[in-house]
Structure formats: structure tokens, C-alpha cells
């Protein structure tokens, strides 16, 4: 029986795919690679490039990054239908996901649309926050500590509670609301305990404490902040 | 220059090591493998076994799982000293960690003890909670949702807040305080929205909704719960 595989490729470095991801790619008949822009390159496909067999059929599909949910879901449904058809025609179909397919991914929506109709397998990947901690060689959490992961786009009150109630907080997509998050952390005197990693494990990776930014700075899309209240040794490099 | 590498081997399945972990193991001179019990097997070493070169020098060291912090830290310091000496003698030294080295690991303590003295590199691994979501093919989080990861051993009030304030909650080490966690979730009518995975990606993996347990059940040590408030389709198998 053919299956549909969501495959995490990790945050950027091609070495961060798992053996299981590489072995799964080997048995595929068709691979879907998401594009953020029509005709643009697929970040996930570039990361997986060293492991893609030359004769693998790749279907690059455009996943619009828009706020119009109706339009977005319609375009996902079209792609989901195409995937269902491919699997029912006995093709093992893969779908590449940046980072971990379980963490804020479009794959989760496609999988939900198809869950009752075809067999679905998820191949875990290294998430951006895991790689950020690794690149800093600081723990995400220790002992009884908690970690909350929340996007900067969440409700502001919820964001404040996350920051107030947890030992460690990962703030995803910080670029989308940088000034507001900066202000919340500044009010709590936590700027020096927060480190921002831009483009984790990608070519232009940069690590810097939040206190070394200005409130009006513009950050790249792949920027994530890690607040560690207990850590007095956060260093820039 | 020689380095000290913390290497995540993932939660159990040997295929869940990254290519980077495997390549790092290849360049090691000495590998430290933690044992929970003296003379016992090392779970992490067993997972990495397919990638360990036959001539690699393996030092199995006992990491006592005790509540006496003074004794525990003393035994870690002795191992840290041995590692420092090996690295200073120009050996590339590895240290295997179950799951992700950034998530509740002893490696973080050893790394902190040695941070000023030797070069330390962390190789991210698949965490147990990432693999649990993958094995269920459910997202850890979507869109603006938050995820909190907290051990069952945390302060009860903090545990309750984590459950009340977040869309998704991973409760680690649930076996250590099963009845109390069960009761908190029962009071909130969340038993059916919580799924427990025992021995994720290991041989005896089992997935079951919390509502299908009894409050007095004894769970294996490697058991983790995932609460998804928004998910109405959590299924057992």
C-alpha cells in the first residue's frame, strides 16, 4: 500500500535531516516541494537536495503566504486532491517540510484534509528552536523548568503570560512584531536574557542578544528569540 | 583543535539520528555513554550502535539517578574532569544523549561545567515530544497556538497554569506523578483530549488516550502525555 509522507528536513543545514528522512526520500515515487512564491525556489527542497535521486519526480507547488484563509485553504485543498490521487494510483508520495512537520507546518493541514482517505506517515525533523539551542550550546530546559513556544503573532496578553509564567520561552516569527515583543521584554528587564538567532543553521546565521538590537530594527523572516530567565551566561557571537 | 560534542540520538529508533550526528560520531576518538545503572546497558549507546565504528574507544560512565544533588554533582564533576583531560590531550570526545541534548539532559550540566575550558559543540536530536507528535501524525501546534512543555515533577500550581493557559501541553515524566496529573486533567474534562505515548519509537511503544487509563495505573518511565485542547480527533491505536 502506498503512503503519504510528511518529511521534516530540519532548519537549514542539510546534515540535519535524519537517516529516516533520507531513507524515506529514497522510496518515494513523487515528491511535493512547497514554494512560498510562484516560480521561486523551495527552501525545503534546497535543504534536501543532496539526498534527492536524479530520477525522482518533483512537483513544486505554490503555497500562498497570505492572510486570506478562504483562498489559502482552497489552494491547499487543490494540492491535497492531487496528492490523494497520486497515492491512490499507488505512488509513495512525499511532502517536504522545513524544520519539524509537527511544528507550525502546512503539512499538518494537508494531512488533516487527507487523514480519512489515505495512509499518512510523519517523519520528525529538527525544529528551529532545537537547533537554536544547539547552536548556542545552552539548554532549552533543565530539571523542573518549563518551556513555552509561542509565535509573536499570538494574542498580546497570552504572549505576556507566557513570558511571565515560564522559565524559558521561545518566541517564533519575532520579525513580524519585533517592536511590540521588544517592548514587553524591555518592561520586564529581560532584554539581556533573550537571544535572537536569525536564519538558524542557514548561510547567514547571526546570533545576538536582544539588548544589542534597537526597537526599530527590521529582522529577517527566519528569526527566533530564546528567553532564558535562569541563564546568566547568554553570550553573543 | 579537539572538541567536546554532545550528540542527540533521538528517542529510540536508530533511524532518528541525524546525518550530522552520524558524521560527528565518525570523527570521534573517544565516546562517553551514560549508564543509569552501574554495569547496566546504555540506552543511548544501543540506539547509536549501528553507527559506532568497531575501533571507537567507548567509556561507559555511571550517572546516578538520585535526588541527592550534592552526590550527583560530585559524580558529574568527576566525569567532566575526565572529559576535559581527554579533550586537552587532543581527542575529539563525544557524549551521547537520549533525545535532544537541549531538552532536560545531563549533557547540559557537563557542558556548563566545561564551557570556559574546552570547545563545546551540540548536535541537535529529535526530542521525544517531536517523535510523539510524528507517531500520531498530529501537529504539536498550528498558527497562533502555543505549546508548553513541562515535567510532571514541576510545582503543581505551575502545572495547572500550563494546562489552563495553553492550547497544547506536553507533560514529560508523567509516570512519576501519574495520579495527580490524571486528577488535574479529569477535573477539567480534558482526559479525552490527552494522549499518552509510552516508550516513544522504542520496541514496546504504546499509544492510548488518558481516558482509557485508570488513575492508579503504573506507567513505564519513558511515558509522555500530549494534551491538545483544539483537537477533536485524537485516536488510540
XYZ file of C-alpha atoms in Angstrom:
474
model
C 0.000 0.000 0.000
C 1.292 3.439 -0.901
C 1.522 6.190 1.738
C 1.814 9.930 2.068
C 4.925 11.005 3.982
C 5.437 14.377 5.656
C 9.199 14.720 5.857
C 10.961 17.194 8.139
C 14.196 18.490 6.607
C 15.324 20.497 9.639
C 16.031 24.223 9.795
C 18.656 24.687 7.078
C 21.803 22.585 7.273
C 21.406 19.524 5.001
C 23.207 17.412 7.600
C 20.268 17.936 9.958
C 17.979 15.533 8.110
C 17.548 12.251 9.952
C 18.594 8.905 8.461
C 14.884 8.090 8.426
C 14.108 11.174 6.331
C 16.833 10.240 3.831
C 15.655 6.599 3.666
C 12.062 7.742 3.210
C 13.027 10.016 0.310
C 14.713 7.003 -1.366
C 11.443 5.059 -1.561
C 9.307 7.881 -2.949
C 7.739 7.922 -6.388
C 6.690 11.569 -6.226
C 7.903 14.431 -4.043
C 5.940 17.600 -3.384
C 8.072 20.646 -2.601
C 6.347 23.771 -1.333
C 7.167 27.157 -2.829
C 6.379 30.377 -0.966
C 6.462 32.287 -4.255
C 5.331 31.139 -7.686
C 8.345 30.016 -9.687
C 10.556 30.728 -6.691
C 12.901 28.230 -5.150
C 11.743 25.878 -2.427
C 13.814 26.329 0.735
C 12.961 22.792 1.905
C 13.909 21.303 -1.481
C 17.283 23.045 -1.410
C 17.986 21.614 2.044
C 17.069 18.085 0.908
C 18.870 18.430 -2.463
C 21.872 16.192 -1.585
C 19.512 13.251 -0.982
C 17.111 13.605 -3.918
C 17.571 10.818 -6.514
C 18.139 12.230 -10.008
C 15.077 10.458 -11.401
C 12.667 11.436 -8.608
C 9.556 13.182 -9.897
C 9.334 16.526 -8.112
C 6.128 18.536 -8.068
C 6.771 22.092 -6.958
C 3.547 23.617 -5.714
C 2.827 27.148 -4.653
C 1.569 27.639 -1.097
C 0.461 31.261 -0.888
C 1.626 33.079 2.268
C -1.470 35.237 2.600
C -3.924 36.190 5.323
C -6.983 35.344 3.208
C -7.855 31.993 4.825
C -10.552 31.055 2.334
C -8.189 31.495 -0.587
C -5.361 29.730 1.228
C -7.461 26.698 2.169
C -8.811 26.469 -1.364
C -5.283 26.291 -2.764
C -4.283 23.699 -0.147
C -7.344 21.606 -0.986
C -6.412 21.525 -4.657
C -2.945 20.276 -3.782
C -4.398 17.763 -1.275
C -6.666 16.374 -4.016
C -3.697 15.956 -6.337
C -1.763 14.150 -3.573
C -4.718 11.842 -2.806
C -4.929 10.912 -6.464
C -1.196 10.176 -6.655
C -1.322 7.943 -3.550
C -4.436 6.108 -4.779
C -2.564 5.413 -8.009
C -0.110 3.508 -5.806
C 2.624 6.138 -5.636
C 4.553 6.739 -2.435
C 4.275 10.479 -2.100
C 6.500 12.743 -0.003
C 5.966 16.302 1.157
C 8.955 18.304 2.366
C 8.613 20.495 5.425
C 11.113 22.984 6.804
C 12.037 22.092 10.407
C 9.687 19.613 12.069
C 6.371 18.704 10.340
C 4.632 18.879 13.763
C 5.664 22.487 14.411
C 3.579 25.185 12.689
C 3.563 23.481 9.297
C 1.277 23.493 6.300
C 1.769 19.729 6.151
C -0.468 19.425 9.235
C -3.366 20.965 7.300
C -2.842 18.793 4.239
C -2.581 15.719 6.492
C -5.835 16.612 8.258
C -7.613 17.038 4.920
C -6.477 13.575 3.824
C -6.455 11.637 7.130
C -9.564 9.574 6.399
C -8.645 8.796 2.808
C -5.011 7.705 2.603
C -2.290 6.364 4.903
C -0.224 9.192 6.383
C 3.237 8.938 7.967
C 5.118 11.793 9.624
C 8.915 11.802 9.717
C 10.064 14.069 12.560
C 12.632 16.784 11.855
C 14.882 19.058 13.897
C 12.879 22.169 14.766
C 14.365 25.645 14.504
C 14.205 26.131 18.286
C 16.051 22.876 18.923
C 18.800 23.954 16.507
C 18.972 27.413 18.062
C 19.643 25.943 21.492
C 22.225 23.586 19.958
C 23.989 26.426 18.136
C 24.258 28.327 21.423
C 25.066 25.171 23.444
C 22.501 26.267 26.039
C 19.727 24.018 27.310
C 16.119 24.751 26.315
C 15.171 23.481 29.768
C 16.603 21.667 32.781
C 15.134 19.739 35.731
C 11.694 21.082 36.641
C 11.866 24.027 34.237
C 9.153 24.682 31.678
C 9.485 25.809 28.077
C 6.792 27.643 26.212
C 6.871 28.050 22.463
C 4.655 30.824 21.157
C 4.533 32.878 17.968
C 4.939 36.668 18.194
C 1.640 36.835 16.291
C -0.300 35.389 19.261
C -2.626 37.485 21.415
C -0.525 40.051 23.307
C -1.940 39.098 26.734
C -1.112 35.465 26.078
C 2.373 36.446 24.978
C 2.857 38.411 28.207
C 1.617 35.489 30.311
C 3.959 33.124 28.504
C 6.852 35.432 29.323
C 5.763 35.945 32.940
C 4.962 32.341 33.838
C 7.750 30.331 32.232
C 11.429 29.748 32.864
C 12.181 29.531 29.173
C 10.282 30.971 26.230
C 10.832 30.561 22.508
C 9.230 33.374 20.522
C 8.768 32.313 16.909
C 8.325 34.706 13.970
C 9.649 37.588 16.084
C 10.277 39.663 12.942
C 6.520 40.068 12.413
C 6.024 42.039 15.621
C 9.512 42.963 16.704
C 8.864 46.337 18.367
C 5.980 45.022 20.488
C 7.895 41.981 21.734
C 10.954 44.159 22.374
C 8.838 46.481 24.499
C 7.283 43.657 26.565
C 10.712 42.252 27.348
C 12.210 45.698 27.987
C 9.485 46.461 30.560
C 10.435 43.283 32.401
C 14.185 43.924 32.180
C 14.610 40.718 30.188
C 16.326 42.075 27.048
C 19.719 40.823 28.222
C 18.335 37.363 28.948
C 16.929 36.979 25.444
C 18.984 35.899 22.489
C 17.869 36.227 18.884
C 19.019 33.817 16.217
C 18.498 34.942 12.634
C 18.483 32.248 9.918
C 19.342 29.353 12.250
C 21.770 26.892 10.603
C 21.398 28.719 7.279
C 24.163 30.575 5.464
C 23.534 33.976 7.008
C 23.075 32.792 10.608
C 23.539 35.517 13.201
C 23.199 35.331 16.991
C 22.806 38.420 19.118
C 21.288 39.362 22.457
C 18.059 41.325 22.188
C 19.634 44.138 24.204
C 22.079 44.714 21.343
C 19.223 45.453 18.898
C 17.239 48.685 18.565
C 13.480 48.629 18.844
C 13.057 49.736 15.217
C 15.331 47.107 13.675
C 14.000 45.008 10.799
C 14.812 41.314 11.174
C 14.797 38.551 8.543
C 11.722 36.264 8.412
C 13.555 33.269 9.906
C 14.328 34.909 13.248
C 13.551 33.325 16.604
C 14.085 34.573 20.146
C 15.014 32.426 23.140
C 14.399 33.867 26.617
C 16.151 32.059 29.455
C 15.381 33.679 32.780
C 17.721 31.494 34.787
C 20.680 31.777 32.467
C 23.150 34.462 33.419
C 25.682 33.474 30.786
C 23.978 34.205 27.474
C 26.733 35.344 25.147
C 26.670 36.855 21.670
C 28.986 35.867 18.882
C 41.708 21.743 17.921
C 39.770 18.958 19.581
C 36.196 19.497 20.755
C 33.602 18.033 23.062
C 30.421 17.026 21.222
C 27.023 16.486 22.838
C 25.222 14.209 20.402
C 21.461 13.702 20.401
C 20.496 10.176 19.339
C 16.736 10.756 19.318
C 14.101 8.914 21.325
C 14.721 5.279 20.378
C 14.624 4.361 16.690
C 18.212 4.289 15.346
C 16.977 5.853 12.098
C 16.146 9.026 14.021
C 19.764 10.117 14.358
C 20.628 12.980 12.027
C 23.272 12.692 9.316
C 25.225 15.247 11.363
C 25.124 13.011 14.449
C 26.386 10.039 12.415
C 29.140 12.124 10.781
C 30.164 13.514 14.164
C 30.441 10.012 15.644
C 32.785 9.082 12.732
C 35.335 11.712 13.725
C 35.430 10.898 17.443
C 38.414 9.472 19.277
C 36.513 8.734 22.483
C 32.806 8.323 23.147
C 31.185 8.666 26.562
C 27.991 6.675 27.003
C 25.879 7.322 30.095
C 24.565 4.400 32.142
C 21.641 4.854 34.506
C 22.745 1.765 36.442
C 26.270 0.554 37.162
C 27.173 -2.197 34.714
C 23.804 -1.731 33.019
C 23.336 -1.099 29.341
C 23.295 2.429 27.976
C 20.017 3.166 26.186
C 21.660 5.925 24.110
C 24.564 3.642 23.133
C 22.160 0.951 21.956
C 20.345 3.468 19.772
C 23.617 4.687 18.226
C 25.049 1.152 17.891
C 24.633 0.861 14.086
C 26.896 3.895 13.585
C 29.658 3.193 16.124
C 32.959 2.281 14.416
C 34.330 -1.061 15.702
C 37.551 0.562 16.927
C 35.942 3.542 18.710
C 37.001 3.834 22.352
C 33.828 3.825 24.433
C 33.830 4.953 28.036
C 30.645 3.879 29.798
C 30.123 6.047 32.841
C 27.519 5.767 35.552
C 25.222 8.781 36.037
C 23.322 8.111 39.254
C 19.571 8.835 39.023
C 19.242 10.046 42.612
C 17.713 13.001 44.411
C 20.892 13.768 46.397
C 22.113 16.749 44.379
C 25.461 17.058 46.131
C 26.331 13.440 45.380
C 25.021 13.707 41.823
C 27.001 16.850 41.021
C 30.143 15.336 42.527
C 29.863 12.322 40.234
C 29.210 14.581 37.211
C 32.243 16.699 38.092
C 34.485 13.658 38.131
C 33.268 12.673 34.661
C 33.599 16.294 33.450
C 37.226 16.349 34.639
C 37.960 13.144 32.749
C 36.369 14.602 29.604
C 38.367 17.850 29.925
C 41.569 15.847 30.194
C 40.712 13.768 27.116
C 39.924 16.886 25.045
C 43.094 18.657 26.201
C 45.049 15.583 25.088
C 43.702 16.408 21.602
C 40.947 13.803 21.475
C 37.611 14.589 19.865
C 35.231 13.461 22.576
C 31.538 12.638 22.145
C 28.801 12.308 24.708
C 25.598 10.503 23.750
C 22.265 11.917 24.853
C 18.838 10.344 24.531
C 16.503 12.614 22.550
C 17.744 16.185 22.138
C 20.772 17.381 24.181
C 18.949 20.699 24.806
C 15.921 19.050 26.425
C 16.301 18.030 30.086
C 19.698 16.413 29.622
C 22.668 15.720 31.859
C 24.844 16.858 28.968
C 23.750 20.448 29.688
C 25.293 20.252 33.156
C 28.541 18.716 31.934
C 28.719 21.352 29.182
C 28.200 24.164 31.700
C 30.974 22.779 33.918
C 33.380 22.744 30.970
C 32.236 25.792 28.953
C 35.189 28.007 29.850
C 37.814 25.307 29.420
C 37.204 23.418 26.170
C 35.350 23.902 22.883
C 31.815 22.515 23.078
C 29.539 21.625 20.161
C 25.942 20.452 20.460
C 24.389 18.218 17.798
C 20.603 18.550 17.970
C 18.470 15.414 18.180
C 14.803 14.527 17.734
C 13.092 15.067 21.091
C 10.607 12.574 22.490
C 7.731 15.061 22.150
C 8.537 15.716 18.496
C 8.512 11.957 17.811
C 5.275 11.507 19.741
C 3.506 14.054 17.551
C 5.004 12.400 14.461
C 3.886 8.928 15.540
C 0.336 10.257 15.983
C 0.527 12.439 12.833
C -0.953 15.312 14.844
C 0.583 18.784 14.985
C 2.238 19.975 18.200
C 0.955 23.423 17.274
C -0.611 25.379 14.419
C -0.972 29.064 13.520
C -1.068 31.229 16.656
C -1.239 28.270 19.042
C 1.198 27.889 21.908
C 2.914 24.758 23.191
C 4.155 24.362 26.725
C 6.482 21.569 27.726
C 6.573 20.891 31.453
C 7.609 17.922 33.601
C 5.008 16.290 35.870
C 7.515 16.909 38.679
C 7.060 20.706 38.429
C 5.192 22.730 41.036
C 1.508 21.709 40.934
C 0.242 25.298 40.561
C 2.570 25.839 37.631
C 1.401 22.584 36.096
C -2.223 23.693 36.436
C -1.444 27.074 34.868
C 0.338 25.388 31.989
C -2.745 23.264 31.366
C -5.170 26.191 31.735
C -3.312 28.758 29.648
C -2.049 26.805 26.662
C -3.557 25.263 23.548
C -1.143 22.359 23.641
C 0.783 20.900 26.565
C 3.420 18.193 26.671
C 3.727 16.641 30.126
C 7.056 14.872 30.478
C 7.843 12.167 33.042
C 4.119 11.629 33.638
C 4.822 8.250 35.275
C 6.391 9.974 38.288
C 3.153 11.668 39.317
C 0.507 9.934 37.285
C -2.435 10.081 39.718
C -2.013 13.809 40.400
C -1.786 14.744 36.715
C -4.720 12.453 35.928
C -6.804 14.237 38.582
C -5.941 17.741 37.303
C -6.967 16.783 33.770
C -10.066 14.910 34.963
C -11.270 17.999 36.868
C -11.013 19.979 33.622
C -12.695 17.303 31.495
C -9.526 17.001 29.413
C -8.815 13.261 29.777
C -10.197 12.524 26.324
C -8.079 15.274 24.770
C -4.847 13.890 26.204
C -2.929 11.064 24.647
C -0.174 9.140 26.389
C 2.693 7.598 24.482
C 4.723 5.006 26.358
C 8.249 4.233 25.087
C 8.035 6.516 22.028
C 9.729 4.921 18.993
C 11.088 2.120 21.197
C 10.154 -1.555 20.897
C 7.281 -1.523 23.363
C 5.668 1.719 22.129
C 2.043 2.097 23.127
C -0.381 4.973 22.456
C -3.565 5.409 24.396
C -5.901 8.230 25.414
C -5.640 9.207 29.077
C -9.344 8.483 29.499
C -8.627 4.811 28.775
C -6.273 4.568 31.790
C -7.229 4.202 35.443
C -5.942 6.697 37.977
C -3.903 4.016 39.784
C -2.125 2.651 36.709
C 1.663 2.340 36.790
C 3.297 3.629 33.605
C 6.819 2.957 32.267
C 9.469 5.655 32.875
C 9.530 6.780 29.233
C 5.919 7.958 29.106
C 4.830 11.357 27.874
C 1.397 12.968 27.621
C 0.235 15.333 24.891
C -2.815 17.497 25.594
C -4.396 19.119 22.554
C -7.395 21.207 23.501
C -8.371 22.046 19.951
C -8.064 18.561 18.547
C -11.308 16.641 18.473
C -9.869 13.698 16.607
C -7.336 12.167 18.970
C -7.455 8.446 18.317
C -5.947 5.479 20.145
C -4.308 2.559 18.449
